[in-house]
Short mmCIF file of C-alpha atoms in Angstrom, two decimals:
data_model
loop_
_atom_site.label_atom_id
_atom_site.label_comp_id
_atom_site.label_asym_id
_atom_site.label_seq_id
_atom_site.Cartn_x
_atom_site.Cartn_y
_atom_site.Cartn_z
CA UNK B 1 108.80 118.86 190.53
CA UNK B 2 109.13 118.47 186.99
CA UNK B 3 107.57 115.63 186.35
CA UNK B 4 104.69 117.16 188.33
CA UNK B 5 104.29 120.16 185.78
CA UNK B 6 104.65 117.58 183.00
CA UNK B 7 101.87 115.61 184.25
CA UNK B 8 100.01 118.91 184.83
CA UNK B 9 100.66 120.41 181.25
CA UNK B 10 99.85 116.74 180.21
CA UNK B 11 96.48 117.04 181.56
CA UNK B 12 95.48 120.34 180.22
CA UNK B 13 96.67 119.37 176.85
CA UNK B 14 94.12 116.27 177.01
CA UNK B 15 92.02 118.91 178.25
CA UNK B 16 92.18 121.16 175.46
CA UNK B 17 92.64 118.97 172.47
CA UNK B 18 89.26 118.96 170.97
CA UNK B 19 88.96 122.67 170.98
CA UNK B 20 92.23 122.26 168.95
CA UNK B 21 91.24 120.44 166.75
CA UNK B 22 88.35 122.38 166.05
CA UNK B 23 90.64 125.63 166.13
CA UNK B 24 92.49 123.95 162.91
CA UNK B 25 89.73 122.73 161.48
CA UNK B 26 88.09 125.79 160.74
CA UNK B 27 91.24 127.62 159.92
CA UNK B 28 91.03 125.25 156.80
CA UNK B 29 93.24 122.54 158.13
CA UNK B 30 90.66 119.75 158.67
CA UNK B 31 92.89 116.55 157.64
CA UNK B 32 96.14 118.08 159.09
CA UNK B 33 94.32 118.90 162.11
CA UNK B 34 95.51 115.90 164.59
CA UNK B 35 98.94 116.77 163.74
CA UNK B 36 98.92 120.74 164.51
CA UNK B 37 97.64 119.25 167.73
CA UNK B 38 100.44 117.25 168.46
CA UNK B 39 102.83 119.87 167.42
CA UNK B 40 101.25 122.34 169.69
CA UNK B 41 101.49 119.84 172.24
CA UNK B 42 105.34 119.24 171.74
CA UNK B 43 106.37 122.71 171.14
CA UNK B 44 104.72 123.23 174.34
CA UNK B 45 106.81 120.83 176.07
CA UNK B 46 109.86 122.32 174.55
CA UNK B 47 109.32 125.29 175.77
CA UNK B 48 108.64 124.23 179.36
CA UNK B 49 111.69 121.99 179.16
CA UNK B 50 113.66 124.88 177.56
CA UNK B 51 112.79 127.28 180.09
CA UNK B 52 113.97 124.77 182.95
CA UNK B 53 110.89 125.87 185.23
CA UNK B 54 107.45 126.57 184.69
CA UNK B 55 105.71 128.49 181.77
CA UNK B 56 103.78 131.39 183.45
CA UNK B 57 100.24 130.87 182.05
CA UNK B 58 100.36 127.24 180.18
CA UNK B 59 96.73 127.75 178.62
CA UNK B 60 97.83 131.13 176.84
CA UNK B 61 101.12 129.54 175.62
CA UNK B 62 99.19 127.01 174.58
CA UNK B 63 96.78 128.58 172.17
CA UNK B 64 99.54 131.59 171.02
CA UNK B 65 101.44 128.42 169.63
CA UNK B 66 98.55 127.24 168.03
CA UNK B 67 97.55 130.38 166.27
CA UNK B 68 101.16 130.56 165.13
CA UNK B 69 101.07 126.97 164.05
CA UNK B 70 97.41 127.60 161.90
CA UNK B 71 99.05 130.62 160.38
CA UNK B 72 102.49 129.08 159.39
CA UNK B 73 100.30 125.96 157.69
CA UNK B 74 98.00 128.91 156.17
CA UNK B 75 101.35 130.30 154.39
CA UNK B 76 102.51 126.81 153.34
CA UNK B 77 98.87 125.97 151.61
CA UNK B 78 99.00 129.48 150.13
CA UNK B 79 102.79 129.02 148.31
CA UNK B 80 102.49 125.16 147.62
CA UNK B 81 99.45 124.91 145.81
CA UNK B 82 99.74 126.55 142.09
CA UNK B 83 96.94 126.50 139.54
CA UNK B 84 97.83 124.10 136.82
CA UNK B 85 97.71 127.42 134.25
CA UNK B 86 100.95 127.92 135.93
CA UNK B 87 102.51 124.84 136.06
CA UNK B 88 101.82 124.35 132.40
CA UNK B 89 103.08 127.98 131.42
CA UNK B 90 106.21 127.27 134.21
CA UNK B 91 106.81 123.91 132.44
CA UNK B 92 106.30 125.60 129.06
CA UNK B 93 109.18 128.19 129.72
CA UNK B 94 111.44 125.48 130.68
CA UNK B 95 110.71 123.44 128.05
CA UNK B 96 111.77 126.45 125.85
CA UNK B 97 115.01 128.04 125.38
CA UNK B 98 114.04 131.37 124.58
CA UNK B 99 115.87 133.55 126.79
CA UNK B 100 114.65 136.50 129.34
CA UNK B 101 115.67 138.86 126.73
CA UNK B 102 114.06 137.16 123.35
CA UNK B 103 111.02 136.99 126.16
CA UNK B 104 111.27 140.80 126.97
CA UNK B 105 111.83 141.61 123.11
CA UNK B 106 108.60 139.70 122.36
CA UNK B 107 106.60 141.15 125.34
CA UNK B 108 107.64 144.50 124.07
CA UNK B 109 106.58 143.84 120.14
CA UNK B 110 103.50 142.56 121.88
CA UNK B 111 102.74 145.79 123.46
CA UNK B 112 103.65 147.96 120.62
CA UNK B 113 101.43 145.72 118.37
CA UNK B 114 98.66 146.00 120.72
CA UNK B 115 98.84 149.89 120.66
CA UNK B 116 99.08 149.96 117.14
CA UNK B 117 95.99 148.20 116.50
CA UNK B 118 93.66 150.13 118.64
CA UNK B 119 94.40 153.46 116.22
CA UNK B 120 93.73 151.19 113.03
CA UNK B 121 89.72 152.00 112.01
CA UNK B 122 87.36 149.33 113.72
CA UNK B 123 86.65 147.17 110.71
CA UNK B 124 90.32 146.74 109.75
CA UNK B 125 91.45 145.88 113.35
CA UNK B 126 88.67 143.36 113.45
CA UNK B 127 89.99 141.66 109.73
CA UNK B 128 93.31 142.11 110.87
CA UNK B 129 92.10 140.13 114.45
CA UNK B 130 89.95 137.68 112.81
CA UNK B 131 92.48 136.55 109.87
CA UNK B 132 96.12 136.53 111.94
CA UNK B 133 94.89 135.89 115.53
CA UNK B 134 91.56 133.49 114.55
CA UNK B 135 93.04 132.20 111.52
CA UNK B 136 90.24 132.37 109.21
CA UNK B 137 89.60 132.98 105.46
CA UNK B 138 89.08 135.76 103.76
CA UNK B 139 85.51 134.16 102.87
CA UNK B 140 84.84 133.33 106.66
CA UNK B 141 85.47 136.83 107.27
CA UNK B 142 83.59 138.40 104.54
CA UNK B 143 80.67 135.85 105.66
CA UNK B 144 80.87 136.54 109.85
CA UNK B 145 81.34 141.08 108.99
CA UNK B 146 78.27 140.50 106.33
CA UNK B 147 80.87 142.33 103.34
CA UNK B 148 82.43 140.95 100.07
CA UNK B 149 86.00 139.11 100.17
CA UNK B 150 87.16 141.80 98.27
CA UNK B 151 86.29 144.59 101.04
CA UNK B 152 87.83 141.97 103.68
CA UNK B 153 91.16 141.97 101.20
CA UNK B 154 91.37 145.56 101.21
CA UNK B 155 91.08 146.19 104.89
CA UNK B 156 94.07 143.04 105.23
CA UNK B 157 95.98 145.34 103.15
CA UNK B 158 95.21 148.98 104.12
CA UNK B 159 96.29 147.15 107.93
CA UNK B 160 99.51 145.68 106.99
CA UNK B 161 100.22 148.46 105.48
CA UNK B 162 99.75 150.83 108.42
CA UNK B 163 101.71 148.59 110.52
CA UNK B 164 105.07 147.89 108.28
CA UNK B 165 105.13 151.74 108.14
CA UNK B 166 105.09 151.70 111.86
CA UNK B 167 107.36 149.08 112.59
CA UNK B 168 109.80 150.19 109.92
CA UNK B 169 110.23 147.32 108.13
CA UNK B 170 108.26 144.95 105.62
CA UNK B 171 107.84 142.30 107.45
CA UNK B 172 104.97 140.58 109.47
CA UNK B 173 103.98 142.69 112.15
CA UNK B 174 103.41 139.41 114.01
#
């Protein structure tokens, strides 16, 4: 008898392995496609075999393992593939030995920094930006704003100023 309902589950699986295929195809699993088939098909068999008698309704069993099988490969292509961004920044932090809390103490300068800057007057912020951030001269920035070297000096200084006054110390607020 069980060889019969082998034969018969055998049958239907032939049956229904093209509309498998398809099933896993457009669930984004086009090359892995021919093996969700043949997992269906064995995890099918397992559970006939584990039951020791008959599955109920074969066909259903059959596709409710197959949706189960596109979603788990959906979850695996989801947390397996990272940009490279993130492999780079994840090989980056390795690669360091800053610790979480040098990390944490720079995110948090970082943040201040930021929130200092937006209540310094537009044109300083944008010296400020433009030499520390963008690295340029005082003449590139005199030349890109359209103002003397000496106006882009001032701003440099009226900005550091504001921000070693707000970061307590005289230092380099970055």
């Amino acid at each position: 008898m069980a060889e019969h309902a082998r034969g018969r589950l055998a049958r239907m699986f032939v049956e229904h392995a093209p509309v498998l295929r398809g099933f896993f195809a457009r669930r984004g699993a086009r090359q892995e496609a021919e093996d969700l088939v043949q997992e269906t098909y064995l995890r099918l068999l397992r559970a006939h075999d584990g039951q020791g008698g008959e599955i109920a309704n074969p066909e259903a069993y059959l596709f409710t393992v197959a949706l189960n099988l596109a979603r788990e490969q959906a979850a695996r292509r989801r947390w397996s593939v990272l940009p490279i961004e993130d492999i780079e920044h994840l090989s980056q932090g390795l690669a360091s030995e800053e610790s979480v809390e040098d990390a944490a103490e720079r995110e948090q300068r970082s943040t201040h920094l930021q929130a200092l800057l937006a209540t310094l007057p537009a044109h300083t912020r944008a010296v400020l930006v433009m030499q520390y951030r963008d690295g340029m001269s005082y003449k590139q920035i005199a030349e890109r704003l359209g103002v003397s070297t000496h106006m882009v000096k001032k701003h440099v200084v009226r900005g550091l100023s504001v921000c070693r006054r707000a970061l307590g110390h005289g230092a380099r607020p970055w």
